[in-house]
Coordinates of N, CA and C in Angstrom, one line a residue:
M1 N 72.5 38.9 136.3 CA 72.7 39.7 136.2 C 73.3 40.2 135.4
Q2 N 74.6 39.5 134.9 CA 75.4 39.8 133.6 C 74.7 40.0 132.5
R3 N 73.6 39.3 132.3 CA 73.1 38.8 131.1 C 71.9 40.2 130.9
T4 N 71.7 40.3 132.3 CA 70.7 41.6 132.3 C 71.6 43.2 132.1
R5 N 72.7 42.8 132.3 CA 73.8 44.5 131.7 C 73.8 44.4 130.6
K6 N 74.3 43.1 130.0 CA 74.5 43.1 128.9 C 73.4 43.9 127.6
I7 N 72.4 43.1 128.1 CA 70.9 43.2 127.4 C 70.7 44.9 127.3
A8 N 70.5 45.5 128.5 CA 70.3 47.3 128.9 C 71.4 48.0 128.0
L9 N 73.0 47.2 128.4 CA 74.1 48.1 127.3 C 73.6 47.9 125.4
G10 N 72.9 46.7 125.5 CA 73.0 46.7 124.0 C 71.7 47.7 123.7
V11 N 70.5 47.9 124.4 CA 69.7 48.6 124.1 C 69.6 50.2 124.4
A12 N 70.5 50.5 125.0 CA 71.0 51.8 125.2 C 71.9 52.0 124.0
A13 N 72.9 51.1 123.9 CA 73.6 51.7 122.8 C 72.9 51.6 121.1
S14 N 71.7 50.5 120.9 CA 70.8 50.8 120.2 C 70.3 52.0 119.4
A15 N 69.5 52.5 120.9 CA 68.9 53.9 120.8 C 69.8 54.9 120.7
L16 N 71.4 55.0 120.9 CA 72.3 56.2 120.9 C 72.1 55.9 118.9
I17 N 72.7 54.7 118.8 CA 73.2 55.3 117.3 C 72.1 55.0 116.4
S18 N 70.5 54.8 116.9 CA 69.4 55.5 115.8 C 69.5 56.8 115.8
S19 N 70.0 57.2 116.9 CA 69.4 58.8 117.2 C 70.5 59.4 116.0
V20 N 71.3 59.0 116.2 CA 72.6 60.0 115.6 C 72.5 60.4 113.8
P21 N 71.9 59.1 113.2 CA 71.4 60.4 111.7 C 70.9 61.3 111.5
A22 N 69.7 61.3 112.7 CA 68.9 62.4 112.7 C 69.5 64.0 113.1
A23 N 71.1 63.8 113.5 CA 71.6 64.9 114.1 C 72.4 65.1 113.5
V24 N 72.9 64.1 112.3 CA 73.6 64.6 111.6 C 73.3 64.7 110.0
P25 N 73.6 66.3 109.5 CA 73.2 66.0 108.0 C 73.9 65.2 107.4
A26 N 73.1 64.9 106.3 CA 73.4 64.3 104.9 C 74.4 64.8 103.9
A27 N 75.3 64.6 103.4 CA 75.9 65.2 102.1 C 74.8 65.1 101.4
A28 N 75.2 66.3 100.2 CA 74.3 66.7 99.5 C 74.8 65.9 98.5
A29 N 73.8 65.4 97.5 CA 74.1 64.8 96.4 C 74.6 66.0 95.2
P30 N 75.6 64.9 94.4 CA 75.6 65.9 93.9 C 75.0 66.2 92.3
S31 N 75.1 67.0 91.9 CA 73.8 67.8 90.5 C 74.4 67.2 89.4
S32 N 75.6 66.8 89.4 CA 76.2 66.6 87.9 C 77.0 65.1 87.8
P33 N 76.8 65.0 86.6 CA 78.0 63.4 86.5 C 79.6 64.0 86.9
A34 N 79.9 63.0 87.7 CA 81.4 63.0 88.3 C 82.5 63.7 86.7
C35 N 83.3 64.4 87.6 CA 84.4 64.9 86.5 C 85.3 63.7 86.1
K36 N 84.8 63.8 84.0 CA 86.4 62.9 83.7 C 87.3 63.5 82.9
N37 N 87.0 64.8 82.3 CA 87.9 65.4 81.5 C 87.9 66.8 82.5
V38 N 89.4 65.8 83.1 CA 90.1 67.2 83.8 C 91.5 66.9 83.5
T39 N 92.2 68.5 83.9 CA 93.9 68.6 84.3 C 94.4 68.6 85.2
L40 N 95.3 68.6 86.0 CA 95.4 68.3 86.9 C 97.3 69.3 86.9
S41 N 97.4 70.2 88.0 CA 98.8 70.8 88.2 C 98.7 71.0 89.6
W42 N 100.0 71.8 89.9 CA 100.3 72.0 91.1 C 100.4 73.7 91.4
V43 N 99.9 74.2 92.1 CA 99.5 75.4 92.7 C 99.4 75.6 94.0
G44 N 100.3 77.0 94.1 CA 100.1 77.8 95.8 C 100.6 76.5 96.2
G45 N 101.0 76.9 98.1 CA 101.3 76.0 98.6 C 102.3 76.6 99.3
A46 N 103.3 76.0 100.8 CA 104.5 76.2 100.9 C 105.4 75.3 100.8
A47 N 105.0 74.6 99.9 CA 106.0 73.6 100.1 C 106.8 74.0 99.3
K48 N 108.6 73.5 99.8 CA 110.0 73.8 99.1 C 110.1 72.3 98.1
H49 N 111.0 72.9 97.2 CA 111.8 71.6 96.1 C 112.7 71.0 96.8
G50 N 112.8 70.1 97.0 CA 114.0 69.0 97.6 C 113.6 69.3 98.8
G51 N 113.0 69.9 99.8 CA 112.5 69.1 101.3 C 113.1 69.9 102.1
S52 N 112.2 69.8 103.5 CA 112.5 71.3 104.3 C 112.7 70.6 105.9
K53 N 112.3 69.2 106.4 CA 112.6 68.8 107.2 C 111.3 69.0 107.9
R54 N 110.5 69.7 107.6 CA 108.9 69.9 108.4 C 107.8 69.5 107.8
Q55 N 106.6 69.8 108.0 CA 105.5 69.3 107.8 C 105.5 70.8 106.6
E56 N 104.5 70.0 105.3 CA 104.3 71.3 104.2 C 103.2 71.1 103.3
T57 N 102.6 72.3 102.6 CA 101.7 71.9 101.8 C 101.8 72.1 101.1
V58 N 101.1 71.9 99.6 CA 101.7 72.3 98.4 C 99.7 71.8 97.6
G59 N 99.3 73.1 96.9 CA 97.8 72.9 96.5 C 98.0 71.9 95.0
V60 N 97.4 71.6 95.0 CA 96.4 70.7 93.5 C 95.4 71.7 92.6
Q61 N 95.9 71.8 91.6 CA 94.2 72.8 91.1 C 93.6 71.6 90.1
V62 N 92.3 71.3 89.9 CA 91.9 70.5 89.3 C 90.6 71.7 88.5
K63 N 91.0 71.3 86.8 CA 90.3 72.3 86.0 C 89.3 71.1 85.0
N64 N 88.3 71.6 85.0 CA 87.6 70.9 83.9 C 88.2 71.6 82.5
T65 N 88.3 70.3 82.0 CA 88.4 70.8 80.6 C 87.3 70.3 79.5
G66 N 86.2 69.4 80.4 CA 85.1 69.0 79.4 C 84.2 70.5 79.1
D67 N 83.0 69.9 78.0 CA 82.2 70.5 77.7 C 80.6 70.6 78.4
H68 N 81.2 70.3 79.7 CA 80.2 69.9 80.0 C 80.3 70.5 82.0
T69 N 79.1 70.7 82.9 CA 79.5 70.3 84.2 C 79.3 69.7 84.4
C70 N 81.0 68.8 85.4 CA 80.4 67.8 86.3 C 80.8 68.3 88.0
A71 N 80.7 67.0 88.7 CA 80.7 67.4 90.1 C 82.2 66.6 90.8
L72 N 82.3 67.0 91.8 CA 83.6 66.3 92.5 C 82.7 66.3 94.3
L73 N 83.2 65.3 94.9 CA 82.5 65.4 96.1 C 83.5 64.3 97.1
G74 N 83.7 64.9 98.4 CA 84.2 64.6 99.0 C 86.3 64.6 98.8
A75 N 87.1 64.4 99.2 CA 88.5 64.0 99.0 C 89.2 63.6 97.9
P76 N 90.3 63.6 97.2 CA 90.7 62.9 96.6 C 91.7 61.5 97.2
S77 N 91.9 61.1 96.7 CA 93.0 60.2 97.6 C 94.8 60.2 96.6
V78 N 95.6 60.2 97.4 CA 96.6 60.4 96.3 C 97.9 59.4 97.1
M79 N 98.4 58.7 96.3 CA 99.3 57.9 96.3 C 100.8 58.0 95.8
L80 N 101.5 58.2 96.4 CA 102.8 58.5 96.4 C 103.7 57.5 95.5
T81 N 104.6 57.0 94.5 CA 105.1 56.1 94.0 C 106.6 56.2 93.7
T82 N 107.3 55.3 93.8 CA 108.5 55.4 94.1 C 108.9 54.3 92.9
D83 N 109.1 54.4 91.5 CA 109.2 53.2 90.7 C 108.6 52.4 90.6
G84 N 107.3 52.9 91.0 CA 106.2 52.3 90.6 C 105.3 51.9 91.8
E85 N 106.2 51.8 92.6 CA 105.9 51.2 94.3 C 104.6 52.3 95.1
P86 N 103.6 51.9 95.5 CA 102.6 52.8 95.6 C 103.2 53.1 97.8
E87 N 103.1 54.5 98.0 CA 102.7 55.0 99.3 C 101.4 55.6 99.4
T88 N 100.3 55.1 99.8 CA 99.2 56.1 100.2 C 99.4 57.3 101.0
L89 N 98.9 58.5 101.1 CA 98.9 59.5 102.0 C 97.5 59.4 102.7
L90 N 97.2 59.8 103.1 CA 95.6 59.8 104.4 C 95.1 61.0 103.4
Q91 N 93.9 60.3 103.6 CA 92.5 61.2 102.9 C 91.6 61.2 104.4
R92 N 91.1 62.9 104.3 CA 90.8 63.2 105.4 C 89.1 63.1 104.9
P93 N 87.7 62.9 105.9 CA 86.6 62.6 105.3 C 86.1 63.7 105.0
G94 N 84.9 63.8 104.3 CA 84.2 64.7 104.6 C 84.4 65.9 103.1
G95 N 84.1 66.7 102.9 CA 83.8 68.2 101.7 C 82.3 67.8 101.1
N96 N 82.0 68.5 100.2 CA 80.6 69.0 100.0 C 81.0 69.0 98.5
S97 N 80.1 69.1 97.6 CA 80.2 68.5 96.3 C 80.6 70.0 95.8
V98 N 81.4 70.0 94.6 CA 81.9 70.9 93.9 C 81.5 70.7 92.5
D99 N 80.7 71.3 92.0 CA 79.8 71.5 90.3 C 81.2 72.4 89.9
L100 N 81.8 72.0 88.8 CA 82.7 72.9 87.9 C 82.2 73.0 86.7
A101 N 82.0 74.1 85.9 CA 81.5 74.8 84.5 C 82.8 74.3 84.2
P102 N 82.5 73.8 82.7 CA 83.4 73.9 81.9 C 84.9 75.0 81.5
G103 N 86.1 74.8 82.2 CA 86.9 75.6 82.1 C 87.2 76.4 83.5
K104 N 86.7 76.0 84.3 CA 86.7 76.3 86.1 C 87.5 75.5 86.8
T105 N 87.7 75.7 88.0 CA 88.5 75.4 88.6 C 88.8 74.6 90.1
A106 N 88.8 73.8 90.6 CA 88.4 73.7 92.1 C 90.1 73.1 93.0
K107 N 90.2 72.9 93.8 CA 91.2 72.9 94.4 C 91.4 72.3 95.9
F108 N 92.4 71.0 95.5 CA 92.6 70.7 97.6 C 94.2 70.3 97.9
N109 N 94.5 70.5 99.0 CA 95.7 70.7 99.4 C 96.4 68.9 99.5
V110 N 98.0 69.0 99.3 CA 98.3 67.7 100.0 C 99.3 68.3 101.0
T111 N 99.5 67.8 102.1 CA 100.3 68.0 103.5 C 101.0 67.0 103.6
F112 N 102.3 67.1 103.7 CA 103.1 66.4 103.9 C 104.2 66.1 105.0
L113 N 104.9 65.5 105.2 CA 106.4 65.8 106.1 C 107.2 65.0 105.2
S114 N 108.3 66.3 105.7 CA 109.4 66.6 104.5 C 110.2 65.6 105.5
D115 N 111.3 64.9 104.8 CA 112.7 64.1 105.0 C 112.6 65.1 106.4
N116 N 112.9 63.8 107.0 CA 113.2 64.5 108.7 C 114.7 64.6 109.2
G117 N 115.1 63.6 108.1 CA 117.0 63.2 108.3 C 117.3 61.8 109.1
K118 N 116.4 61.5 110.1 CA 116.8 60.5 111.1 C 116.5 59.0 111.0
N119 N 115.3 58.5 110.3 CA 115.4 57.2 109.8 C 114.9 56.6 108.8
R120 N 116.3 56.5 108.4 CA 116.2 56.6 106.6 C 115.6 55.1 105.6
N121 N 114.7 54.4 107.2 CA 114.2 53.1 106.6 C 112.8 54.3 106.8
E122 N 112.5 55.0 107.1 CA 110.9 55.5 107.2 C 110.7 56.8 106.0
I123 N 111.4 57.1 105.2 CA 111.9 58.0 104.5 C 111.4 57.1 102.5
I124 N 110.6 58.0 102.1 CA 109.2 57.6 100.8 C 110.9 58.8 100.0
R125 N 111.2 58.4 98.5 CA 111.1 59.2 97.3 C 110.5 59.3 96.7
P126 N 109.4 59.8 96.9 CA 108.7 59.5 94.8 C 109.3 60.4 94.2
D127 N 108.4 59.9 93.0 CA 108.6 60.2 91.7 C 107.8 60.6 91.0
Q128 N 106.4 60.3 91.7 CA 105.2 60.8 90.9 C 103.8 60.7 92.1
A129 N 103.2 61.6 92.1 CA 101.7 61.3 92.7 C 100.8 61.1 92.0
V130 N 100.2 59.8 92.3 CA 98.8 59.1 91.7 C 97.7 59.6 92.1
V131 N 96.4 60.3 91.0 CA 95.6 60.9 92.2 C 94.5 60.7 91.5
T132 N 93.5 59.9 92.6 CA 91.8 59.2 92.1 C 91.4 60.5 92.7
L133 N 90.3 60.9 91.9 CA 89.5 62.3 92.1 C 88.5 61.3 92.3
P134 N 87.3 62.2 93.5 CA 86.2 61.2 93.6 C 85.2 61.6 92.2
G135 N 85.2 59.9 92.5 CA 84.2 59.5 90.6 C 85.1 58.3 90.5
G136 N 86.5 58.3 90.6 CA 87.1 57.5 90.2 C 88.2 58.3 88.6
T137 N 88.0 59.4 88.4 CA 89.1 59.5 87.2 C 90.5 59.5 88.2
V138 N 91.5 59.2 87.4 CA 93.0 58.8 88.2 C 93.8 59.5 87.0
K139 N 94.5 60.6 87.5 CA 95.6 61.4 87.4 C 96.8 61.1 87.6
T140 N 98.3 61.4 86.8 CA 99.0 61.4 87.5 C 99.9 62.8 87.4
L141 N 101.0 62.9 88.6 CA 101.5 64.8 88.4 C 103.2 64.3 88.5
T142 N 104.1 65.0 88.3 CA 105.7 64.4 88.7 C 105.4 65.5 90.2
W143 N 106.2 64.5 90.9 CA 106.8 64.8 92.2 C 107.9 65.6 92.3
K144 N 107.3 66.7 93.1 CA 109.5 67.4 92.7 C 109.4 68.2 94.2
W145 N 109.0 67.7 95.1 CA 108.7 68.5 96.7 C 109.7 67.1 97.4
G146 N 110.7 66.5 96.9 CA 111.6 66.2 98.2 C 111.5 64.5 98.7
S147 N 111.8 64.2 99.5 CA 111.5 63.0 100.2 C 110.6 63.7 101.4
V148 N 110.0 62.2 101.5 CA 108.9 62.3 102.3 C 109.1 61.5 103.6
T149 N 108.4 62.1 104.9 CA 108.6 61.2 106.1 C 107.1 59.6 106.2
R150 N 107.8 58.9 106.2 CA 106.3 57.6 106.1 C 105.4 58.2 107.3
Q151 N 104.4 58.0 107.5 CA 103.1 58.4 108.6 C 102.4 56.8 108.6
E152 N 102.1 55.9 108.5 CA 101.5 54.9 108.4 C 101.1 54.7 109.6
A153 N 101.8 54.8 110.5 CA 101.5 54.2 112.1 C 101.0 55.3 112.9
A154 N 101.6 56.7 112.8 CA 101.4 57.3 113.7 C 100.1 57.8 114.4
S155 N 100.1 58.1 115.1 CA 98.5 58.1 116.3 C 97.9 59.6 115.5
H156 N 98.8 60.4 115.0 CA 98.1 62.0 114.4 C 99.5 62.1 113.1
P157 N 98.9 61.5 112.1 CA 99.8 61.3 110.9 C 99.9 63.2 110.4
G158 N 100.9 63.4 109.8 CA 101.7 64.8 109.0 C 101.1 64.4 107.7
N159 N 100.7 63.2 107.1 CA 100.4 63.2 105.7 C 99.1 63.1 105.6
F160 N 98.6 64.0 104.8 CA 97.1 63.5 104.1 C 96.8 64.7 103.0
V161 N 95.0 64.4 102.9 CA 94.7 64.8 101.5 C 93.7 65.8 102.3
S162 N 93.4 67.1 101.7 CA 92.0 67.7 102.2 C 91.4 67.2 101.1
P163 N 90.1 67.9 101.3 CA 89.0 67.4 100.5 C 89.0 68.8 99.3
I164 N 88.5 68.6 98.4 CA 88.4 69.7 97.2 C 87.3 70.3 97.7
T165 N 87.8 71.7 97.3 CA 87.3 72.9 97.7 C 86.9 73.9 96.1

């Protein structure tokens, strides 16, 4: 009896899994090579210099400084560093391919919980944000938004990076 149930569940699970790809559209393949010649800068957002003890968002602009159109697909990863020690912010999955013509820009957001003032062991005091763009290009920005509350163990993390738009 036990063996029959296991087989039946396995067959049902296989049938369900094999039907999922047909229902989920595939992400579009990038039409251009990955962006390599870019500059990054902080833009927009509501983050306060020095922290506010609440969730903050700041934008990062990606500008194509190359001579050819390039592609960004999905979300970048952002690692905050303090004297070279890394603290990774979570990235949100997904995003479409964004083609950037020379001189054009795209944007993504960095959302983080500012220093909550409670548990000093859970505070990151970053000095840099190391950004790895889809395709592997790495750029560094000076972090100027104050201390950040660690979120690695949170069931609903307040620190994350959005896909590029």
